[in-house]
């Protein structure tokens, strides 16, 4: 007797509004505003029409800069996340609304209140991506200047999230009822009462937003470090991942899902969603040409030099980006060029990285700009709609991911072609919804409504 075939996994798809990254090509004639609400509305409506799970806004609390200058490809301006998501709640009906808010420069009561309010306003579609901040530049914008050491960031983040969950859960299921005649909530001494005592936060009072349609907003987490993976396994509903290939994706998937049992959780209670870019063409060859052109737009000569400075830790402005790599070695010691920027974390051994890149450049005869394009490739899915649909399905069915967060290079219309051509093919395969089955983001993700934690 043949073994029963494994049921097909349903794919989760989301859309990342570009802006806080260098995938955006704002110089393209098709690019629009990253500030006008019409851009956000177009993007969100496209995602909802395609039946995506959610829209995602990253956080940008300061423009990227180096040597006192704004990056040449950076987007100037990032409206406040909550303002945009609240406005999008009024022009969408089903699409989840996810925003990144960091735990370093905010307070639990404020953030919990904002997300609880968004969950009510949207009818249960709110989600919070909990991140830490390592950025000295951003820290200068706040009273808490600089950036926290790694161990302190995660200690604060863990207690921040635990405190926020206590606030969400401070309205017990039976602690309050609504008067059917007036719509007003009847008073109850237990409603919203909280007290948290800990090394990071010592607060007591009354939370003033009742439990929302989801019980509490969906919690996302982004982090590939061991601390980040453990944090997600303990507390998150979904985790972003940078691994979008089969081998690396399956390793990450297995590792993170394998951590859930120690917290009494099942694998399906945490979704793993890598970010992924795409380049689509009528043929695979046409898509490859488009991908190559997009990468050249994303990495200008000046961008390439700035990126290289993160490793060399010295001013490289005199070098020709279309020439060879510097023959001098990286400057040892504290990185005084990037000053805590995100890229620095990737290069823990600059001398080894320089040797590796020189070998690669020599083997392929690459200039500085060509090397940066080679080593920072971002197009994950390249090909015809049929090719891309098949590859997405293959990775999800092989447990390399539960779905993908798509990041187009054009705003706001870059998602349109994917929605029009790839999504119907996934629907034909029976691996992506044709209609929403529920109203909340938890419904879309296949997560149960969050109940209050038992009182200790």
CSV table of C-alpha atoms in Angstrom, one decimal:
chain,number,residue,atom,x,y,z
A,1,UNK,CA,0.0,0.0,0.0
A,2,UNK,CA,1.4,3.4,-1.0
A,3,UNK,CA,2.1,5.9,1.8
A,4,UNK,CA,-0.5,8.8,1.9
A,5,UNK,CA,0.9,12.0,0.4
A,6,UNK,CA,1.6,14.9,2.7
A,7,UNK,CA,-1.1,17.6,2.6
A,8,UNK,CA,0.0,20.7,0.7
A,9,UNK,CA,1.0,23.5,3.0
A,10,UNK,CA,-0.9,26.8,2.4
A,11,UNK,CA,1.5,29.6,1.6
A,12,UNK,CA,1.5,32.9,3.5
A,13,UNK,CA,2.3,36.0,1.6
A,14,UNK,CA,2.8,39.6,2.8
A,15,UNK,CA,4.1,42.8,1.3
A,16,UNK,CA,6.8,45.1,2.7
A,17,UNK,CA,6.3,48.8,1.7
A,18,UNK,CA,9.8,49.8,0.6
A,19,UNK,CA,11.6,52.7,2.1
A,20,UNK,CA,13.8,51.7,5.1
A,21,UNK,CA,16.2,49.6,3.0
A,22,UNK,CA,18.3,49.9,-0.1
A,23,UNK,CA,16.0,47.8,-2.3
A,24,UNK,CA,14.1,50.9,-3.4
A,25,UNK,CA,15.0,52.5,-6.7
A,26,UNK,CA,13.5,55.9,-6.3
A,27,UNK,CA,15.3,57.2,-9.4
A,28,UNK,CA,13.2,54.9,-11.7
A,29,UNK,CA,10.6,56.9,-13.7
A,30,UNK,CA,7.9,54.5,-12.4
A,31,UNK,CA,8.7,55.3,-8.8
A,32,UNK,CA,6.3,57.4,-6.7
A,33,UNK,CA,6.2,59.1,-3.4
A,34,UNK,CA,7.2,57.4,-0.1
A,35,UNK,CA,5.3,60.0,1.9
A,36,UNK,CA,2.0,60.7,0.2
A,37,UNK,CA,-0.8,58.6,1.5
A,38,UNK,CA,-1.9,57.7,-2.0
A,39,UNK,CA,1.2,55.5,-2.3
A,40,UNK,CA,0.5,53.6,0.9
A,41,UNK,CA,-3.2,53.2,-0.1
A,42,UNK,CA,-2.3,51.9,-3.6
A,43,UNK,CA,0.2,49.4,-2.1
A,44,UNK,CA,-2.3,48.2,0.6
A,45,UNK,CA,-5.2,47.8,-1.8
A,46,UNK,CA,-3.0,45.8,-4.2
A,47,UNK,CA,-2.0,43.4,-1.4
A,48,UNK,CA,-5.6,43.0,-0.2
A,49,UNK,CA,-6.9,42.4,-3.7
A,50,UNK,CA,-4.3,39.6,-4.0
A,51,UNK,CA,-5.5,38.2,-0.6
A,52,UNK,CA,-2.1,38.7,1.1
A,53,UNK,CA,-2.0,38.1,4.9
A,54,UNK,CA,-0.6,41.5,5.8
A,55,UNK,CA,1.2,44.7,4.9
A,56,UNK,CA,4.4,45.5,6.7
A,57,UNK,CA,6.1,48.8,7.5
A,58,UNK,CA,9.6,48.8,8.8
A,59,UNK,CA,10.9,51.4,11.1
A,60,UNK,CA,13.1,54.3,10.1
A,61,UNK,CA,13.8,56.7,13.0
A,62,UNK,CA,16.8,58.4,11.3
A,63,UNK,CA,18.0,58.7,7.7
A,64,UNK,CA,21.1,56.6,7.0
A,65,UNK,CA,24.3,58.6,6.8
A,66,UNK,CA,28.0,58.3,6.6
A,67,UNK,CA,30.6,60.9,6.8
A,68,UNK,CA,27.9,63.5,7.6
A,69,UNK,CA,26.1,62.8,4.3
A,70,UNK,CA,22.8,61.0,3.6
A,71,UNK,CA,23.2,57.9,1.5
A,72,UNK,CA,22.7,58.7,-2.2
A,73,UNK,CA,20.0,56.0,-2.6
A,74,UNK,CA,18.2,56.6,0.7
A,75,UNK,CA,14.6,57.6,0.8
A,76,UNK,CA,14.2,61.1,2.3
A,77,UNK,CA,11.3,60.8,4.8
A,78,UNK,CA,9.4,58.1,6.7
A,79,UNK,CA,6.0,59.0,8.1
A,80,UNK,CA,5.1,57.7,11.5
A,81,UNK,CA,4.2,54.0,11.5
A,82,UNK,CA,1.1,54.2,13.6
A,83,UNK,CA,-0.4,57.1,11.7
A,84,UNK,CA,0.0,55.3,8.4
A,85,UNK,CA,-1.4,52.0,9.7
A,86,UNK,CA,-4.4,53.7,11.3
A,87,UNK,CA,-5.2,55.5,8.0
A,88,UNK,CA,-4.8,52.2,6.1
A,89,UNK,CA,-7.3,50.5,8.4
A,90,UNK,CA,-9.9,52.9,7.0
A,91,UNK,CA,-9.2,52.0,3.3
A,92,UNK,CA,-8.9,48.2,3.7
A,93,UNK,CA,-11.1,45.5,5.2
A,94,UNK,CA,-9.1,42.3,5.7
A,95,UNK,CA,-5.4,43.0,5.2
A,96,UNK,CA,-3.3,42.7,8.3
A,97,UNK,CA,-1.4,45.8,9.4
A,98,UNK,CA,2.1,45.2,10.8
A,99,UNK,CA,4.5,47.8,12.1
A,100,UNK,CA,8.0,47.7,13.5
A,101,UNK,CA,8.4,49.5,16.8
A,102,UNK,CA,11.6,49.1,18.8
A,103,UNK,CA,11.9,48.3,22.4
A,104,UNK,CA,15.0,50.5,23.0
A,105,UNK,CA,13.6,54.0,22.7
A,106,UNK,CA,9.9,53.4,23.7
A,107,UNK,CA,8.0,52.4,26.8
A,108,UNK,CA,5.7,49.4,27.2
A,109,UNK,CA,2.5,51.3,28.2
A,110,UNK,CA,2.7,53.6,25.3
A,111,UNK,CA,3.4,50.9,22.7
A,112,UNK,CA,0.8,48.5,24.1
A,113,UNK,CA,-1.8,51.2,24.1
A,114,UNK,CA,-1.1,52.1,20.5
A,115,UNK,CA,-1.2,48.6,19.2
A,116,UNK,CA,-4.3,47.7,21.2
A,117,UNK,CA,-6.0,50.8,19.8
A,118,UNK,CA,-5.0,49.8,16.2
A,119,UNK,CA,-6.4,46.3,16.8
A,120,UNK,CA,-9.8,47.8,17.7
A,121,UNK,CA,-9.7,50.4,14.9
A,122,UNK,CA,-8.9,47.7,12.3
A,123,UNK,CA,-11.2,45.0,13.6
A,124,UNK,CA,-8.4,42.7,14.7
A,125,UNK,CA,-5.7,43.2,12.1
A,126,UNK,CA,-2.9,44.7,14.1
A,127,UNK,CA,0.6,43.2,14.5
A,128,UNK,CA,3.8,44.4,16.2
A,129,UNK,CA,7.3,43.6,15.0
A,130,UNK,CA,9.4,43.8,18.2
A,131,UNK,CA,13.0,44.9,17.5
A,132,UNK,CA,15.9,46.2,19.4
A,133,UNK,CA,18.1,49.1,18.3
A,134,UNK,CA,21.9,49.0,18.1
A,135,UNK,CA,22.2,52.3,16.2
A,136,UNK,CA,24.2,55.2,17.7
A,137,UNK,CA,22.9,57.6,15.2
A,138,UNK,CA,19.3,56.8,16.0
A,139,UNK,CA,20.1,57.0,19.7
A,140,UNK,CA,21.1,60.7,19.3
A,141,UNK,CA,17.4,61.5,18.5
A,142,UNK,CA,16.3,60.3,21.9
A,143,UNK,CA,16.9,60.9,25.6
A,144,UNK,CA,18.5,57.5,25.8
A,145,UNK,CA,21.5,58.3,23.6
A,146,UNK,CA,23.9,55.9,22.0
A,147,UNK,CA,23.0,52.2,21.8
A,148,UNK,CA,22.8,49.4,24.3
A,149,UNK,CA,25.2,46.5,24.4
A,150,UNK,CA,23.8,43.3,22.8
A,151,UNK,CA,23.0,41.6,26.1
A,152,UNK,CA,21.3,44.6,27.5
A,153,UNK,CA,19.2,45.1,24.3
A,154,UNK,CA,17.7,41.6,24.5
A,155,UNK,CA,17.2,41.8,28.3
A,156,UNK,CA,15.2,45.0,27.8
A,157,UNK,CA,13.3,43.6,24.8
A,158,UNK,CA,12.3,40.4,26.6
A,159,UNK,CA,11.0,42.3,29.6
A,160,UNK,CA,9.5,45.0,27.3
A,161,UNK,CA,7.4,42.4,25.5
A,162,UNK,CA,6.5,40.5,28.7
A,163,UNK,CA,5.3,43.8,30.2
A,164,UNK,CA,3.3,44.7,27.1
A,165,UNK,CA,1.6,41.3,27.1
A,166,UNK,CA,0.7,41.8,30.8
A,167,UNK,CA,-1.0,45.1,29.8
A,168,UNK,CA,-2.9,43.5,26.9
A,169,UNK,CA,-4.0,40.7,29.2
A,170,UNK,CA,-5.0,43.1,32.1
A,171,UNK,CA,-8.5,43.1,30.8
A,172,UNK,CA,-9.7,39.6,31.6
A,173,UNK,CA,-12.3,37.9,29.4
A,174,UNK,CA,-15.0,38.3,32.0
A,175,UNK,CA,-13.8,41.5,33.7
A,176,UNK,CA,-16.0,43.8,31.8
A,177,UNK,CA,-19.2,43.7,29.7
A,178,UNK,CA,-20.8,46.3,27.4
A,179,UNK,CA,-24.1,47.8,28.2
A,180,UNK,CA,-26.3,46.9,25.1
A,181,UNK,CA,-28.3,50.1,25.3
A,182,UNK,CA,-25.4,52.6,25.5
A,183,UNK,CA,-22.5,50.7,24.2
A,184,UNK,CA,-20.5,51.8,27.2
A,185,UNK,CA,-18.4,49.4,29.2
A,186,UNK,CA,-19.7,48.6,32.7
A,187,UNK,CA,-17.1,49.2,35.4
A,188,UNK,CA,-15.2,46.4,37.1
A,189,UNK,CA,-12.5,46.8,39.6
A,190,UNK,CA,-10.3,44.2,37.8
A,191,UNK,CA,-10.5,45.9,34.4
A,192,UNK,CA,-7.0,47.1,33.2
A,193,UNK,CA,-5.3,46.8,36.6
A,194,UNK,CA,-1.6,46.0,36.4
A,195,UNK,CA,1.6,46.0,38.4
A,196,UNK,CA,4.9,45.0,36.9
A,197,UNK,CA,8.1,44.9,39.0
A,198,UNK,CA,11.3,44.1,37.1
A,199,UNK,CA,14.9,45.3,36.5
A,200,UNK,CA,13.9,47.1,33.3
A,201,UNK,CA,10.4,48.4,34.2
A,202,UNK,CA,8.7,49.2,37.5
A,203,UNK,CA,5.1,50.3,36.6
A,204,UNK,CA,1.7,50.1,38.2
A,205,UNK,CA,-1.7,51.5,37.1
A,206,UNK,CA,-4.6,50.7,34.9
A,207,UNK,CA,-4.5,49.9,31.2
A,208,UNK,CA,-7.2,51.9,29.4
A,209,UNK,CA,-7.8,49.9,26.2
A,210,UNK,CA,-10.0,46.7,26.5
A,211,UNK,CA,-8.9,43.4,24.8
A,212,UNK,CA,-9.2,43.6,21.0
A,213,UNK,CA,-10.8,41.2,18.5
A,214,UNK,CA,-7.6,39.1,18.4
A,215,UNK,CA,-7.2,38.9,22.2
A,216,UNK,CA,-3.9,40.7,21.7
A,217,UNK,CA,-2.1,41.9,18.5
A,218,UNK,CA,0.0,39.4,16.6
A,219,UNK,CA,3.7,39.6,17.7
A,220,UNK,CA,6.5,39.4,15.1
A,221,UNK,CA,10.2,39.2,15.8
A,222,UNK,CA,13.2,39.7,13.6
A,223,UNK,CA,16.6,38.3,14.5
A,224,UNK,CA,19.0,35.6,13.3
A,225,UNK,CA,21.2,35.5,16.4
A,226,UNK,CA,20.9,32.8,19.0
A,227,UNK,CA,19.3,35.3,21.3
A,228,UNK,CA,16.8,36.4,18.6
A,229,UNK,CA,15.8,32.8,17.8
A,230,UNK,CA,15.2,32.0,21.4
A,231,UNK,CA,13.3,35.2,21.9
A,232,UNK,CA,11.0,34.3,19.0
A,233,UNK,CA,10.6,30.7,20.1
A,234,UNK,CA,9.4,31.8,23.5
A,235,UNK,CA,7.2,34.7,22.7
A,236,UNK,CA,6.5,35.5,19.0
A,237,UNK,CA,3.7,34.4,16.6
A,238,UNK,CA,6.0,34.9,13.6
A,239,UNK,CA,9.6,35.5,12.9
A,240,UNK,CA,11.2,37.3,9.9
A,241,UNK,CA,14.1,35.5,8.3
A,242,UNK,CA,16.9,36.4,5.9
A,243,UNK,CA,17.2,32.9,4.6
A,244,UNK,CA,15.3,32.4,1.3
A,245,UNK,CA,17.3,29.5,-0.2
A,246,UNK,CA,16.4,25.8,0.3
A,247,UNK,CA,19.4,24.7,2.3
A,248,UNK,CA,19.8,27.8,4.6
A,249,UNK,CA,16.1,28.2,4.9
A,250,UNK,CA,15.5,24.6,6.0
A,251,UNK,CA,18.3,24.8,8.6
A,252,UNK,CA,16.9,28.0,10.1
A,253,UNK,CA,13.3,26.6,10.0
A,254,UNK,CA,14.3,23.4,11.7
A,255,UNK,CA,16.4,25.2,14.4
A,256,UNK,CA,13.7,27.8,15.3
A,257,UNK,CA,10.8,25.4,15.2
A,258,UNK,CA,12.8,22.9,17.3
A,259,UNK,CA,13.1,25.4,20.1
A,260,UNK,CA,9.3,25.7,20.6
A,261,UNK,CA,8.7,22.6,22.6
A,262,UNK,CA,10.7,23.8,25.6
A,263,UNK,CA,8.2,26.6,26.0
A,264,UNK,CA,5.2,24.3,25.6
A,265,UNK,CA,4.5,25.4,22.0
A,266,UNK,CA,3.7,23.5,18.8
A,267,UNK,CA,5.5,24.2,15.5
A,268,UNK,CA,2.4,25.6,13.9
A,269,UNK,CA,2.2,28.4,16.5
A,270,UNK,CA,5.2,30.2,15.0
A,271,UNK,CA,5.3,31.2,11.3
A,272,UNK,CA,8.7,31.7,9.6
A,273,UNK,CA,8.5,34.3,6.9
A,274,UNK,CA,11.7,35.4,5.0
A,275,UNK,CA,11.8,38.7,3.2
A,276,UNK,CA,12.2,38.2,-0.5
A,277,UNK,CA,12.6,40.4,-3.6
A,278,UNK,CA,11.6,39.5,-7.1
A,279,UNK,CA,12.2,40.3,-10.8
A,280,UNK,CA,9.5,39.1,-13.2
A,281,UNK,CA,9.6,38.9,-17.0
A,282,UNK,CA,7.8,37.1,-19.8
A,283,UNK,CA,10.7,34.7,-19.9
A,284,UNK,CA,13.4,33.6,-17.4
A,285,UNK,CA,16.0,35.3,-19.6
A,286,UNK,CA,14.1,38.6,-19.7
A,287,UNK,CA,13.7,38.5,-15.9
A,288,UNK,CA,17.5,37.9,-15.5
A,289,UNK,CA,18.1,41.0,-17.6
A,290,UNK,CA,15.7,43.0,-15.4
A,291,UNK,CA,17.3,41.7,-12.2
A,292,UNK,CA,20.8,42.8,-13.4
A,293,UNK,CA,19.6,46.3,-14.3
A,294,UNK,CA,17.8,46.7,-10.9
A,295,UNK,CA,20.9,45.7,-9.1
A,296,UNK,CA,22.9,48.4,-11.0
A,297,UNK,CA,20.3,50.9,-10.0
A,298,UNK,CA,20.4,49.8,-6.4
A,299,UNK,CA,24.2,50.0,-6.1
A,300,UNK,CA,25.6,53.2,-7.5
A,301,UNK,CA,29.3,53.9,-7.4
A,302,UNK,CA,29.0,56.0,-4.3
A,303,UNK,CA,26.8,53.4,-2.6
A,304,UNK,CA,29.5,50.8,-3.4
A,305,UNK,CA,32.2,52.9,-1.8
A,306,UNK,CA,30.2,53.6,1.3
A,307,UNK,CA,29.5,49.9,1.7
A,308,UNK,CA,33.2,49.0,1.3
A,309,UNK,CA,34.1,51.6,4.0
A,310,UNK,CA,32.1,49.6,6.5
A,311,UNK,CA,34.7,46.9,6.2
A,312,UNK,CA,37.9,49.0,5.5
A,313,UNK,CA,37.0,51.4,8.3
A,314,UNK,CA,38.7,54.3,6.4
A,315,UNK,CA,37.7,57.0,3.9
A,316,UNK,CA,37.7,55.4,0.4
A,317,UNK,CA,36.2,58.4,-1.5
A,318,UNK,CA,39.3,58.8,-3.6
A,319,UNK,CA,38.9,55.3,-5.1
A,320,UNK,CA,37.3,54.6,-8.5
A,321,UNK,CA,34.2,52.5,-7.9
A,322,UNK,CA,34.7,51.0,-11.3
A,323,UNK,CA,38.3,50.2,-10.4
A,324,UNK,CA,40.0,47.4,-8.3
A,325,UNK,CA,39.6,46.9,-4.6
A,326,UNK,CA,41.9,48.9,-2.3
A,327,UNK,CA,45.4,47.4,-1.9
A,328,UNK,CA,45.6,48.6,1.7
A,329,UNK,CA,44.1,46.5,4.5
A,330,UNK,CA,41.2,47.5,6.7
A,331,UNK,CA,41.9,49.8,9.6
A,332,UNK,CA,41.9,47.7,12.8
A,333,UNK,CA,40.1,48.8,16.0
A,334,UNK,CA,36.7,50.4,16.6
A,335,UNK,CA,34.8,51.2,13.4
A,336,UNK,CA,34.8,55.0,13.3
A,337,UNK,CA,33.3,55.2,9.8
A,338,UNK,CA,30.0,53.4,10.2
A,339,UNK,CA,29.5,54.2,14.0
A,340,UNK,CA,27.2,51.4,14.9
A,341,UNK,CA,25.3,51.1,11.6
A,342,UNK,CA,23.6,47.7,10.9
A,343,UNK,CA,26.1,46.6,8.3
A,344,UNK,CA,29.0,46.6,10.8
A,345,UNK,CA,27.5,43.6,12.6
A,346,UNK,CA,28.0,41.4,9.4
A,347,UNK,CA,31.8,41.9,9.4
A,348,UNK,CA,33.2,40.7,12.7
A,349,UNK,CA,36.6,39.9,11.0
A,350,UNK,CA,37.3,42.7,8.5
A,351,UNK,CA,40.7,41.4,7.5
A,352,UNK,CA,39.2,38.0,6.7
A,353,UNK,CA,36.4,39.6,4.8
A,354,UNK,CA,38.9,41.7,2.8
A,355,UNK,CA,40.9,38.6,1.9
A,356,UNK,CA,37.8,36.8,0.8
A,357,UNK,CA,36.5,39.7,-1.4
A,358,UNK,CA,39.9,40.2,-3.0
A,359,UNK,CA,40.0,36.5,-4.0
A,360,UNK,CA,36.5,36.7,-5.4
A,361,UNK,CA,37.3,39.9,-7.3
A,362,UNK,CA,40.4,38.4,-8.8
A,363,UNK,CA,38.7,35.2,-9.8
A,364,UNK,CA,35.8,37.0,-11.5
A,365,UNK,CA,37.7,40.2,-12.5
A,366,UNK,CA,35.2,42.4,-10.5
A,367,UNK,CA,35.4,46.1,-9.8
A,368,UNK,CA,34.5,47.6,-6.5
A,369,UNK,CA,30.9,48.2,-7.6
A,370,UNK,CA,30.6,44.8,-9.3
A,371,UNK,CA,31.9,43.1,-6.1
A,372,UNK,CA,29.3,44.9,-4.0
A,373,UNK,CA,26.6,43.9,-6.4
A,374,UNK,CA,27.9,40.3,-6.3
A,375,UNK,CA,28.0,40.1,-2.5
A,376,UNK,CA,24.8,41.9,-1.7
A,377,UNK,CA,22.5,40.3,-4.2
A,378,UNK,CA,18.8,40.8,-3.2
A,379,UNK,CA,16.7,39.3,-6.0
A,380,UNK,CA,15.5,36.0,-4.4
A,381,UNK,CA,12.9,35.1,-7.1
A,382,UNK,CA,13.9,35.7,-10.7
A,383,UNK,CA,12.0,34.4,-13.7
A,384,UNK,CA,8.7,34.1,-15.5
A,385,UNK,CA,5.6,34.1,-13.3
A,386,UNK,CA,5.4,30.3,-13.7
A,387,UNK,CA,9.0,29.9,-12.6
A,388,UNK,CA,8.6,32.1,-9.6
A,389,UNK,CA,5.3,30.5,-8.5
A,390,UNK,CA,6.9,27.0,-8.7
A,391,UNK,CA,10.0,28.1,-6.7
A,392,UNK,CA,7.9,29.7,-3.9
A,393,UNK,CA,5.8,26.6,-3.7
A,394,UNK,CA,8.9,24.3,-3.7
A,395,UNK,CA,10.5,26.2,-0.8
A,396,UNK,CA,7.4,26.3,1.4
A,397,UNK,CA,6.5,22.6,0.8
A,398,UNK,CA,10.1,21.7,1.7
A,399,UNK,CA,9.8,23.5,5.0
A,400,UNK,CA,12.3,26.2,4.1
A,401,UNK,CA,9.7,28.8,5.1
A,402,UNK,CA,6.0,29.2,5.8
A,403,UNK,CA,5.7,31.9,3.2
A,404,UNK,CA,7.4,35.1,2.1
A,405,UNK,CA,7.3,38.9,2.7
A,406,UNK,CA,7.7,40.4,-0.7
A,407,UNK,CA,9.8,43.6,-1.2
A,408,UNK,CA,9.3,45.2,-4.6
A,409,UNK,CA,11.9,47.7,-5.8
A,410,UNK,CA,9.4,50.2,-7.1
A,411,UNK,CA,6.9,52.1,-5.0
A,412,UNK,CA,4.0,52.0,-5.0
A,413,UNK,CA,3.2,49.9,-8.1
A,414,UNK,CA,6.0,47.3,-7.9
A,415,UNK,CA,3.7,44.7,-6.3
A,416,UNK,CA,1.1,44.9,-9.0
A,417,UNK,CA,2.7,42.6,-11.5
A,418,UNK,CA,3.3,39.9,-8.8
A,419,UNK,CA,-0.4,40.2,-7.7
A,420,UNK,CA,-1.6,39.9,-11.3
A,421,UNK,CA,0.6,37.1,-12.6
A,422,UNK,CA,2.1,35.0,-9.8
A,423,UNK,CA,-0.7,34.8,-7.3
A,424,UNK,CA,-3.2,33.3,-9.8
A,425,UNK,CA,-0.7,30.5,-10.5
A,426,UNK,CA,-0.3,29.8,-6.8
A,427,UNK,CA,-4.1,29.7,-6.5
A,428,UNK,CA,-4.3,27.2,-9.4
A,429,UNK,CA,-1.8,25.0,-7.5
A,430,UNK,CA,-4.2,25.0,-4.5
A,431,UNK,CA,-1.6,26.5,-2.1
A,432,UNK,CA,-2.9,30.0,-1.7
A,433,UNK,CA,-6.3,31.3,-0.8
A,434,UNK,CA,-8.8,32.7,-3.3
A,435,UNK,CA,-10.8,34.4,-0.6
A,436,UNK,CA,-10.1,35.3,3.0
A,437,UNK,CA,-11.5,32.7,5.4
A,438,UNK,CA,-11.7,35.0,8.4
A,439,UNK,CA,-11.5,38.7,9.4
A,440,UNK,CA,-8.5,39.0,11.7
A,441,UNK,CA,-4.8,38.6,11.0
A,442,UNK,CA,-4.7,35.6,13.4
A,443,UNK,CA,-7.3,34.0,11.1
A,444,UNK,CA,-5.1,34.7,8.0
A,445,UNK,CA,-2.0,33.2,9.7
A,446,UNK,CA,-3.8,30.2,11.1
A,447,UNK,CA,-3.2,31.3,14.7
A,448,UNK,CA,-5.7,30.9,17.5
A,449,UNK,CA,-7.0,34.0,19.4
A,450,UNK,CA,-4.7,34.9,22.2
A,451,UNK,CA,-6.1,34.2,25.7
A,452,UNK,CA,-4.9,35.9,28.8
A,453,UNK,CA,-2.0,34.2,30.6
A,454,UNK,CA,-3.2,32.4,33.8
A,455,UNK,CA,-2.6,34.6,36.9
A,456,UNK,CA,0.5,33.5,38.8
